[in-house]
JSON list of C-alpha atoms in Angstrom, two decimals:
[
{"chain": "A", "resi": 14, "resn": "ASP", "atom": "CA", "xyz": [102.66, 131.79, 117.84]},
{"chain": "A", "resi": 15, "resn": "VAL", "atom": "CA", "xyz": [103.68, 133.87, 114.83]},
{"chain": "A", "resi": 16, "resn": "SER", "atom": "CA", "xyz": [102.23, 133.22, 111.42]},
{"chain": "A", "resi": 17, "resn": "ALA", "atom": "CA", "xyz": [104.27, 132.46, 108.19]},
{"chain": "A", "resi": 18, "resn": "SER", "atom": "CA", "xyz": [103.42, 135.83, 106.79]},
{"chain": "A", "resi": 19, "resn": "GLU", "atom": "CA", "xyz": [104.77, 137.64, 109.84]},
{"chain": "A", "resi": 20, "resn": "VAL", "atom": "CA", "xyz": [107.98, 135.57, 109.53]},
{"chain": "A", "resi": 21, "resn": "VAL", "atom": "CA", "xyz": [108.60, 136.57, 106.10]},
{"chain": "A", "resi": 22, "resn": "GLU", "atom": "CA", "xyz": [107.13, 140.11, 106.28]},
{"chain": "A", "resi": 23, "resn": "GLY", "atom": "CA", "xyz": [109.53, 142.64, 104.59]},
{"chain": "A", "resi": 24, "resn": "LEU", "atom": "CA", "xyz": [111.67, 139.80, 102.83]},
{"chain": "A", "resi": 25, "resn": "PRO", "atom": "CA", "xyz": [112.49, 140.18, 99.34]},
{"chain": "A", "resi": 26, "resn": "LEU", "atom": "CA", "xyz": [111.50, 137.59, 96.68]},
{"chain": "A", "resi": 27, "resn": "VAL", "atom": "CA", "xyz": [108.38, 136.43, 98.66]},
{"chain": "A", "resi": 28, "resn": "ASP", "atom": "CA", "xyz": [105.29, 136.08, 96.58]},
{"chain": "A", "resi": 29, "resn": "THR", "atom": "CA", "xyz": [101.62, 135.32, 97.63]},
{"chain": "A", "resi": 30, "resn": "THR", "atom": "CA", "xyz": [99.70, 132.93, 95.32]},
{"chain": "A", "resi": 31, "resn": "ASP", "atom": "CA", "xyz": [96.01, 133.39, 94.49]},
{"chain": "A", "resi": 32, "resn": "SER", "atom": "CA", "xyz": [95.12, 130.84, 97.00]},
{"chain": "A", "resi": 33, "resn": "GLY", "atom": "CA", "xyz": [96.82, 132.83, 99.83]},
{"chain": "A", "resi": 34, "resn": "ALA", "atom": "CA", "xyz": [100.00, 130.54, 100.07]},
{"chain": "A", "resi": 35, "resn": "LEU", "atom": "CA", "xyz": [103.38, 132.15, 100.40]},
{"chain": "A", "resi": 36, "resn": "ARG", "atom": "CA", "xyz": [106.14, 131.19, 97.87]},
{"chain": "A", "resi": 37, "resn": "LEU", "atom": "CA", "xyz": [109.73, 131.86, 98.42]},
{"chain": "A", "resi": 38, "resn": "HIS", "atom": "CA", "xyz": [111.81, 132.45, 95.29]},
{"chain": "A", "resi": 39, "resn": "ASP", "atom": "CA", "xyz": [114.34, 129.56, 94.58]},
{"chain": "A", "resi": 40, "resn": "LEU", "atom": "CA", "xyz": [117.34, 131.89, 95.62]},
{"chain": "A", "resi": 41, "resn": "TRP", "atom": "CA", "xyz": [115.99, 131.42, 99.23]},
{"chain": "A", "resi": 42, "resn": "VAL", "atom": "CA", "xyz": [116.63, 127.66, 98.85]},
{"chain": "A", "resi": 43, "resn": "ASP", "atom": "CA", "xyz": [120.39, 128.28, 98.22]},
{"chain": "A", "resi": 44, "resn": "ALA", "atom": "CA", "xyz": [120.54, 130.95, 100.95]},
{"chain": "A", "resi": 45, "resn": "LEU", "atom": "CA", "xyz": [118.77, 128.76, 103.67]},
{"chain": "A", "resi": 46, "resn": "ALA", "atom": "CA", "xyz": [120.55, 125.52, 102.46]},
{"chain": "A", "resi": 47, "resn": "ASP", "atom": "CA", "xyz": [123.05, 125.63, 105.39]},
{"chain": "A", "resi": 48, "resn": "VAL", "atom": "CA", "xyz": [120.56, 126.75, 108.18]},
{"chain": "A", "resi": 49, "resn": "LEU", "atom": "CA", "xyz": [118.99, 123.08, 108.35]},
{"chain": "A", "resi": 50, "resn": "SER", "atom": "CA", "xyz": [120.57, 119.77, 108.63]},
{"chain": "A", "resi": 51, "resn": "ASP", "atom": "CA", "xyz": [119.61, 117.23, 106.27]},
{"chain": "A", "resi": 52, "resn": "ARG", "atom": "CA", "xyz": [117.78, 115.59, 108.82]},
{"chain": "A", "resi": 53, "resn": "GLU", "atom": "CA", "xyz": [115.77, 118.79, 109.87]},
{"chain": "A", "resi": 54, "resn": "ARG", "atom": "CA", "xyz": [115.14, 119.46, 106.25]},
{"chain": "A", "resi": 55, "resn": "THR", "atom": "CA", "xyz": [113.65, 116.03, 105.61]},
{"chain": "A", "resi": 56, "resn": "LYS", "atom": "CA", "xyz": [111.51, 116.36, 108.71]},
{"chain": "A", "resi": 57, "resn": "ALA", "atom": "CA", "xyz": [110.24, 119.85, 107.60]},
{"chain": "A", "resi": 58, "resn": "LEU", "atom": "CA", "xyz": [109.42, 118.58, 104.26]},
{"chain": "A", "resi": 59, "resn": "ARG", "atom": "CA", "xyz": [107.53, 115.50, 105.50]},
{"chain": "A", "resi": 60, "resn": "THR", "atom": "CA", "xyz": [105.76, 117.77, 107.85]},
{"chain": "A", "resi": 61, "resn": "GLY", "atom": "CA", "xyz": [104.89, 120.29, 104.96]},
{"chain": "A", "resi": 62, "resn": "ALA", "atom": "CA", "xyz": [103.85, 117.29, 102.85]},
{"chain": "A", "resi": 63, "resn": "ARG", "atom": "CA", "xyz": [101.51, 115.95, 105.33]},
{"chain": "A", "resi": 64, "resn": "LEU", "atom": "CA", "xyz": [99.73, 119.37, 105.89]},
{"chain": "A", "resi": 65, "resn": "LEU", "atom": "CA", "xyz": [99.59, 119.74, 102.02]},
{"chain": "A", "resi": 66, "resn": "HIS", "atom": "CA", "xyz": [98.08, 116.16, 101.75]},
{"chain": "A", "resi": 67, "resn": "ARG", "atom": "CA", "xyz": [95.49, 116.86, 104.28]},
{"chain": "A", "resi": 68, "resn": "ARG", "atom": "CA", "xyz": [94.38, 120.08, 102.49]},
{"chain": "A", "resi": 69, "resn": "GLY", "atom": "CA", "xyz": [94.02, 118.15, 99.15]},
{"chain": "A", "resi": 70, "resn": "GLN", "atom": "CA", "xyz": [97.08, 119.69, 97.56]},
{"chain": "A", "resi": 71, "resn": "LEU", "atom": "CA", "xyz": [98.16, 116.29, 96.03]},
{"chain": "A", "resi": 72, "resn": "ILE", "atom": "CA", "xyz": [100.77, 117.52, 93.61]},
{"chain": "A", "resi": 73, "resn": "ALA", "atom": "CA", "xyz": [102.45, 119.85, 96.09]},
{"chain": "A", "resi": 74, "resn": "ALA", "atom": "CA", "xyz": [102.35, 116.99, 98.72]},
{"chain": "A", "resi": 75, "resn": "ALA", "atom": "CA", "xyz": [103.93, 114.62, 96.24]},
{"chain": "A", "resi": 76, "resn": "GLU", "atom": "CA", "xyz": [106.52, 117.01, 95.59]},
{"chain": "A", "resi": 77, "resn": "ALA", "atom": "CA", "xyz": [107.45, 117.60, 99.13]},
{"chain": "A", "resi": 78, "resn": "TYR", "atom": "CA", "xyz": [107.49, 113.84, 100.02]},
{"chain": "A", "resi": 79, "resn": "ALA", "atom": "CA", "xyz": [109.79, 113.16, 96.85]},
{"chain": "A", "resi": 80, "resn": "ALA", "atom": "CA", "xyz": [112.12, 115.89, 97.90]},
{"chain": "A", "resi": 81, "resn": "ALA", "atom": "CA", "xyz": [112.21, 114.03, 101.46]},
{"chain": "A", "resi": 82, "resn": "GLY", "atom": "CA", "xyz": [112.84, 110.57, 99.80]},
{"chain": "A", "resi": 83, "resn": "ASP", "atom": "CA", "xyz": [109.51, 109.43, 101.53]},
{"chain": "A", "resi": 84, "resn": "GLU", "atom": "CA", "xyz": [108.17, 106.63, 99.28]},
{"chain": "A", "resi": 85, "resn": "ALA", "atom": "CA", "xyz": [105.51, 105.75, 101.85]},
{"chain": "A", "resi": 86, "resn": "GLY", "atom": "CA", "xyz": [104.12, 109.23, 101.69]},
{"chain": "A", "resi": 87, "resn": "LEU", "atom": "CA", "xyz": [104.06, 109.30, 97.89]},
{"chain": "A", "resi": 88, "resn": "ALA", "atom": "CA", "xyz": [102.22, 105.82, 97.95]},
{"chain": "A", "resi": 89, "resn": "GLU", "atom": "CA", "xyz": [99.67, 107.57, 100.25]},
{"chain": "A", "resi": 90, "resn": "VAL", "atom": "CA", "xyz": [99.33, 110.52, 97.85]},
{"chain": "A", "resi": 91, "resn": "VAL", "atom": "CA", "xyz": [98.75, 108.08, 94.92]},
{"chain": "A", "resi": 92, "resn": "LEU", "atom": "CA", "xyz": [96.18, 106.20, 97.02]},
{"chain": "A", "resi": 93, "resn": "THR", "atom": "CA", "xyz": [94.11, 109.41, 97.65]},
{"chain": "A", "resi": 94, "resn": "TYR", "atom": "CA", "xyz": [94.42, 110.43, 94.12]},
{"chain": "A", "resi": 95, "resn": "ALA", "atom": "CA", "xyz": [93.07, 106.85, 93.04]},
{"chain": "A", "resi": 96, "resn": "ARG", "atom": "CA", "xyz": [90.10, 107.39, 95.63]},
{"chain": "A", "resi": 97, "resn": "GLN", "atom": "CA", "xyz": [88.78, 110.30, 93.27]},
{"chain": "A", "resi": 98, "resn": "PRO", "atom": "CA", "xyz": [85.28, 109.62, 92.08]},
{"chain": "A", "resi": 99, "resn": "THR", "atom": "CA", "xyz": [86.02, 109.09, 88.65]},
{"chain": "A", "resi": 100, "resn": "LEU", "atom": "CA", "xyz": [89.14, 108.35, 86.67]},
{"chain": "A", "resi": 101, "resn": "ASP", "atom": "CA", "xyz": [89.84, 111.63, 84.74]},
{"chain": "A", "resi": 102, "resn": "ALA", "atom": "CA", "xyz": [91.20, 110.68, 81.30]},
{"chain": "A", "resi": 103, "resn": "ASN", "atom": "CA", "xyz": [92.72, 113.98, 80.49]},
{"chain": "A", "resi": 104, "resn": "ASN", "atom": "CA", "xyz": [94.38, 114.84, 83.84]},
{"chain": "A", "resi": 105, "resn": "PRO", "atom": "CA", "xyz": [97.98, 116.16, 83.72]},
{"chain": "A", "resi": 106, "resn": "GLU", "atom": "CA", "xyz": [98.20, 115.44, 87.52]},
{"chain": "A", "resi": 107, "resn": "THR", "atom": "CA", "xyz": [98.53, 111.79, 86.69]},
{"chain": "A", "resi": 108, "resn": "ASP", "atom": "CA", "xyz": [101.72, 112.48, 84.66]},
{"chain": "A", "resi": 109, "resn": "ARG", "atom": "CA", "xyz": [103.22, 114.75, 87.13]},
{"chain": "A", "resi": 110, "resn": "LEU", "atom": "CA", "xyz": [102.46, 112.18, 89.92]},
{"chain": "A", "resi": 111, "resn": "ALA", "atom": "CA", "xyz": [103.97, 109.54, 87.88]},
{"chain": "A", "resi": 112, "resn": "SER", "atom": "CA", "xyz": [107.03, 111.66, 87.17]},
{"chain": "A", "resi": 113, "resn": "LEU", "atom": "CA", "xyz": [107.75, 112.08, 91.05]},
{"chain": "A", "resi": 114, "resn": "LEU", "atom": "CA", "xyz": [107.90, 108.51, 91.64]},
{"chain": "A", "resi": 115, "resn": "PRO", "atom": "CA", "xyz": [111.71, 107.39, 91.97]},
{"chain": "A", "resi": 116, "resn": "HIS", "atom": "CA", "xyz": [112.96, 104.49, 90.02]},
{"chain": "A", "resi": 117, "resn": "SER", "atom": "CA", "xyz": [112.75, 102.27, 93.28]},
{"chain": "A", "resi": 118, "resn": "MET", "atom": "CA", "xyz": [108.83, 102.83, 93.15]},
{"chain": "A", "resi": 119, "resn": "ARG", "atom": "CA", "xyz": [108.47, 102.06, 89.44]},
{"chain": "A", "resi": 120, "resn": "SER", "atom": "CA", "xyz": [107.27, 98.35, 89.98]},
{"chain": "A", "resi": 121, "resn": "GLN", "atom": "CA", "xyz": [105.13, 99.10, 92.84]},
{"chain": "A", "resi": 122, "resn": "PRO", "atom": "CA", "xyz": [101.18, 99.06, 92.78]},
{"chain": "A", "resi": 123, "resn": "SER", "atom": "CA", "xyz": [101.14, 102.87, 93.03]},
{"chain": "A", "resi": 124, "resn": "ALA", "atom": "CA", "xyz": [103.28, 103.14, 89.77]},
{"chain": "A", "resi": 125, "resn": "ARG", "atom": "CA", "xyz": [101.32, 100.49, 88.20]},
{"chain": "A", "resi": 126, "resn": "TYR", "atom": "CA", "xyz": [97.92, 102.20, 88.96]},
{"chain": "A", "resi": 127, "resn": "LEU", "atom": "CA", "xyz": [99.30, 105.87, 87.54]},
{"chain": "A", "resi": 128, "resn": "GLU", "atom": "CA", "xyz": [100.51, 103.99, 84.48]},
{"chain": "A", "resi": 129, "resn": "ALA", "atom": "CA", "xyz": [97.07, 102.40, 83.98]},
{"chain": "A", "resi": 130, "resn": "ALA", "atom": "CA", "xyz": [95.35, 105.79, 84.46]},
{"chain": "A", "resi": 131, "resn": "ARG", "atom": "CA", "xyz": [97.77, 107.37, 82.04]},
{"chain": "A", "resi": 132, "resn": "HIS", "atom": "CA", "xyz": [96.77, 104.73, 79.45]},
{"chain": "A", "resi": 133, "resn": "PHE", "atom": "CA", "xyz": [93.20, 105.18, 80.16]},
{"chain": "A", "resi": 134, "resn": "ALA", "atom": "CA", "xyz": [93.16, 108.61, 78.41]},
{"chain": "A", "resi": 135, "resn": "PHE", "atom": "CA", "xyz": [93.81, 107.25, 74.91]},
{"chain": "A", "resi": 136, "resn": "ASP", "atom": "CA", "xyz": [93.04, 103.48, 75.29]},
{"chain": "A", "resi": 137, "resn": "PRO", "atom": "CA", "xyz": [90.63, 102.56, 77.75]},
{"chain": "A", "resi": 138, "resn": "MET", "atom": "CA", "xyz": [90.68, 98.65, 77.04]},
{"chain": "A", "resi": 139, "resn": "HIS", "atom": "CA", "xyz": [94.44, 98.77, 77.45]},
{"chain": "A", "resi": 140, "resn": "GLY", "atom": "CA", "xyz": [94.03, 100.85, 80.57]},
{"chain": "A", "resi": 141, "resn": "MET", "atom": "CA", "xyz": [91.77, 98.17, 81.91]},
{"chain": "A", "resi": 142, "resn": "GLU", "atom": "CA", "xyz": [94.29, 95.53, 81.34]},
{"chain": "A", "resi": 143, "resn": "LEU", "atom": "CA", "xyz": [96.83, 97.71, 83.17]},
{"chain": "A", "resi": 144, "resn": "LEU", "atom": "CA", "xyz": [94.44, 98.15, 86.00]},
{"chain": "A", "resi": 145, "resn": "GLU", "atom": "CA", "xyz": [93.99, 94.57, 86.43]},
{"chain": "A", "resi": 146, "resn": "LEU", "atom": "CA", "xyz": [97.87, 94.25, 86.60]},
{"chain": "A", "resi": 147, "resn": "ALA", "atom": "CA", "xyz": [97.79, 97.04, 89.26]},
{"chain": "A", "resi": 148, "resn": "ALA", "atom": "CA", "xyz": [95.25, 95.05, 91.18]},
{"chain": "A", "resi": 149, "resn": "GLU", "atom": "CA", "xyz": [97.29, 91.89, 91.02]},
{"chain": "A", "resi": 150, "resn": "ALA", "atom": "CA", "xyz": [100.41, 93.78, 92.10]},
{"chain": "A", "resi": 151, "resn": "ALA", "atom": "CA", "xyz": [98.43, 95.30, 95.09]},
{"chain": "A", "resi": 152, "resn": "ARG", "atom": "CA", "xyz": [97.31, 91.94, 96.05]},
{"chain": "A", "resi": 153, "resn": "ARG", "atom": "CA", "xyz": [100.71, 90.49, 95.98]},
{"chain": "A", "resi": 154, "resn": "GLU", "atom": "CA", "xyz": [101.89, 93.42, 98.33]},
{"chain": "A", "resi": 155, "resn": "GLY", "atom": "CA", "xyz": [98.80, 93.28, 100.66]},
{"chain": "A", "resi": 156, "resn": "ALA", "atom": "CA", "xyz": [97.76, 96.63, 99.50]},
{"chain": "A", "resi": 157, "resn": "ASP", "atom": "CA", "xyz": [94.00, 95.72, 99.71]},
{"chain": "A", "resi": 158, "resn": "GLU", "atom": "CA", "xyz": [92.76, 99.51, 99.28]},
{"chain": "A", "resi": 159, "resn": "LEU", "atom": "CA", "xyz": [94.66, 100.08, 96.08]},
{"chain": "A", "resi": 160, "resn": "GLU", "atom": "CA", "xyz": [93.69, 96.49, 94.91]},
{"chain": "A", "resi": 161, "resn": "ALA", "atom": "CA", "xyz": [89.79, 97.35, 95.37]},
{"chain": "A", "resi": 162, "resn": "LEU", "atom": "CA", "xyz": [90.30, 100.77, 93.71]},
{"chain": "A", "resi": 163, "resn": "SER", "atom": "CA", "xyz": [91.99, 99.07, 90.55]},
{"chain": "A", "resi": 164, "resn": "LEU", "atom": "CA", "xyz": [89.18, 96.55, 90.53]},
{"chain": "A", "resi": 165, "resn": "TRP", "atom": "CA", "xyz": [86.56, 99.13, 90.75]},
{"chain": "A", "resi": 166, "resn": "ARG", "atom": "CA", "xyz": [87.90, 100.91, 87.80]},
{"chain": "A", "resi": 167, "resn": "VAL", "atom": "CA", "xyz": [88.02, 97.83, 85.94]},
{"chain": "A", "resi": 168, "resn": "ALA", "atom": "CA", "xyz": [84.24, 97.09, 86.69]},
{"chain": "A", "resi": 169, "resn": "GLN", "atom": "CA", "xyz": [83.37, 100.77, 85.61]},
{"chain": "A", "resi": 170, "resn": "ILE", "atom": "CA", "xyz": [85.03, 100.19, 82.42]},
{"chain": "A", "resi": 171, "resn": "GLU", "atom": "CA", "xyz": [83.60, 96.72, 81.78]},
{"chain": "A", "resi": 172, "resn": "LEU", "atom": "CA", "xyz": [80.14, 97.89, 82.58]},
{"chain": "A", "resi": 173, "resn": "ILE", "atom": "CA", "xyz": [80.35, 100.77, 80.40]},
{"chain": "A", "resi": 174, "resn": "ASP", "atom": "CA", "xyz": [81.81, 98.96, 77.27]},
{"chain": "A", "resi": 175, "resn": "ASP", "atom": "CA", "xyz": [80.22, 95.52, 77.77]},
{"chain": "A", "resi": 176, "resn": "ASN", "atom": "CA", "xyz": [77.41, 95.61, 80.12]},
{"chain": "A", "resi": 177, "resn": "VAL", "atom": "CA", "xyz": [78.28, 92.20, 81.38]},
{"chain": "A", "resi": 178, "resn": "GLU", "atom": "CA", "xyz": [79.01, 90.92, 84.69]},
{"chain": "A", "resi": 179, "resn": "PRO", "atom": "CA", "xyz": [82.40, 92.10, 85.76]},
{"chain": "A", "resi": 180, "resn": "ARG", "atom": "CA", "xyz": [85.08, 89.52, 86.08]},
{"chain": "A", "resi": 181, "resn": "CYS", "atom": "CA", "xyz": [86.52, 91.04, 89.28]},
{"chain": "A", "resi": 182, "resn": "GLU", "atom": "CA", "xyz": [83.22, 90.82, 91.11]},
{"chain": "A", "resi": 183, "resn": "ALA", "atom": "CA", "xyz": [84.48, 87.65, 93.00]},
{"chain": "A", "resi": 184, "resn": "ARG", "atom": "CA", "xyz": [87.60, 89.28, 94.26]},
{"chain": "A", "resi": 185, "resn": "LEU", "atom": "CA", "xyz": [85.59, 92.31, 95.14]},
{"chain": "A", "resi": 186, "resn": "THR", "atom": "CA", "xyz": [83.30, 90.08, 97.28]},
{"chain": "A", "resi": 187, "resn": "GLU", "atom": "CA", "xyz": [86.27, 88.53, 99.01]},
{"chain": "A", "resi": 188, "resn": "LEU", "atom": "CA", "xyz": [87.76, 92.00, 99.93]},
{"chain": "A", "resi": 189, "resn": "ALA", "atom": "CA", "xyz": [84.47, 93.19, 101.04]},
{"chain": "A", "resi": 190, "resn": "ALA", "atom": "CA", "xyz": [83.96, 90.19, 103.41]},
{"chain": "A", "resi": 191, "resn": "GLU", "atom": "CA", "xyz": [87.29, 91.05, 104.98]},
{"chain": "A", "resi": 192, "resn": "GLY", "atom": "CA", "xyz": [85.96, 94.69, 105.68]},
{"chain": "A", "resi": 193, "resn": "ASN", "atom": "CA", "xyz": [87.22, 96.62, 102.73]},
{"chain": "A", "resi": 194, "resn": "THR", "atom": "CA", "xyz": [84.54, 99.54, 102.38]},
{"chain": "A", "resi": 195, "resn": "THR", "atom": "CA", "xyz": [85.75, 100.44, 98.80]},
{"chain": "A", "resi": 196, "resn": "ALA", "atom": "CA", "xyz": [85.18, 96.99, 97.69]},
{"chain": "A", "resi": 197, "resn": "GLU", "atom": "CA", "xyz": [81.70, 97.16, 99.25]},
{"chain": "A", "resi": 198, "resn": "GLY", "atom": "CA", "xyz": [81.12, 100.50, 97.35]},
{"chain": "A", "resi": 199, "resn": "ALA", "atom": "CA", "xyz": [82.21, 98.78, 94.16]},
{"chain": "A", "resi": 200, "resn": "LEU", "atom": "CA", "xyz": [79.84, 95.89, 94.58]},
{"chain": "A", "resi": 201, "resn": "ARG", "atom": "CA", "xyz": [77.04, 98.42, 95.22]},
{"chain": "A", "resi": 202, "resn": "PHE", "atom": "CA", "xyz": [77.97, 100.12, 92.10]},
{"chain": "A", "resi": 203, "resn": "ILE", "atom": "CA", "xyz": [77.82, 96.73, 90.17]},
{"chain": "A", "resi": 204, "resn": "GLU", "atom": "CA", "xyz": [74.42, 95.94, 91.69]},
{"chain": "A", "resi": 205, "resn": "SER", "atom": "CA", "xyz": [73.04, 99.41, 90.63]},
{"chain": "A", "resi": 206, "resn": "ALA", "atom": "CA", "xyz": [74.38, 99.06, 87.19]},
{"chain": "A", "resi": 207, "resn": "ALA", "atom": "CA", "xyz": [72.71, 95.64, 86.99]},
{"chain": "A", "resi": 208, "resn": "ALA", "atom": "CA", "xyz": [69.45, 97.01, 88.19]}
]
């Protein structure tokens, strides 16, 4: 087996990032464009995207999935992003992920979740409304995990702002009964907040 650094050793216009990753200059893209067929390029992008996703490099993974035209891969990256412990109100990653979604995904639950996260930064109550819409869209699509994550965020906002029993608790209970562990976790969170 040959390492990536051995493959590019001695080549001009190759940089090593602070994390140790190798980065080819954009001129290499043009030079190597004819070496791979479209099918091979797409396969390579998907393979790289999966590796980046496993490493937690979500933006880079999303960029590779977008370049490959892989909407399912993009949706998985958004799901991983949604699983982060807290909804970061000032995270430029949200904007970047949203910008990578093709027009064909703009009405899908993934895009709705990102839109809600973007609004949460400056208007949490409107963000909560958008999260509820994201949850409804996810439910229609059978995307139980994204629905549970969206409802969990709604519960967090309701408990912080109103300190009342979250309206979404009944649906989370249904999802938990179906074995959704995210919904179970959200219910435990609601119970702990009530205690």
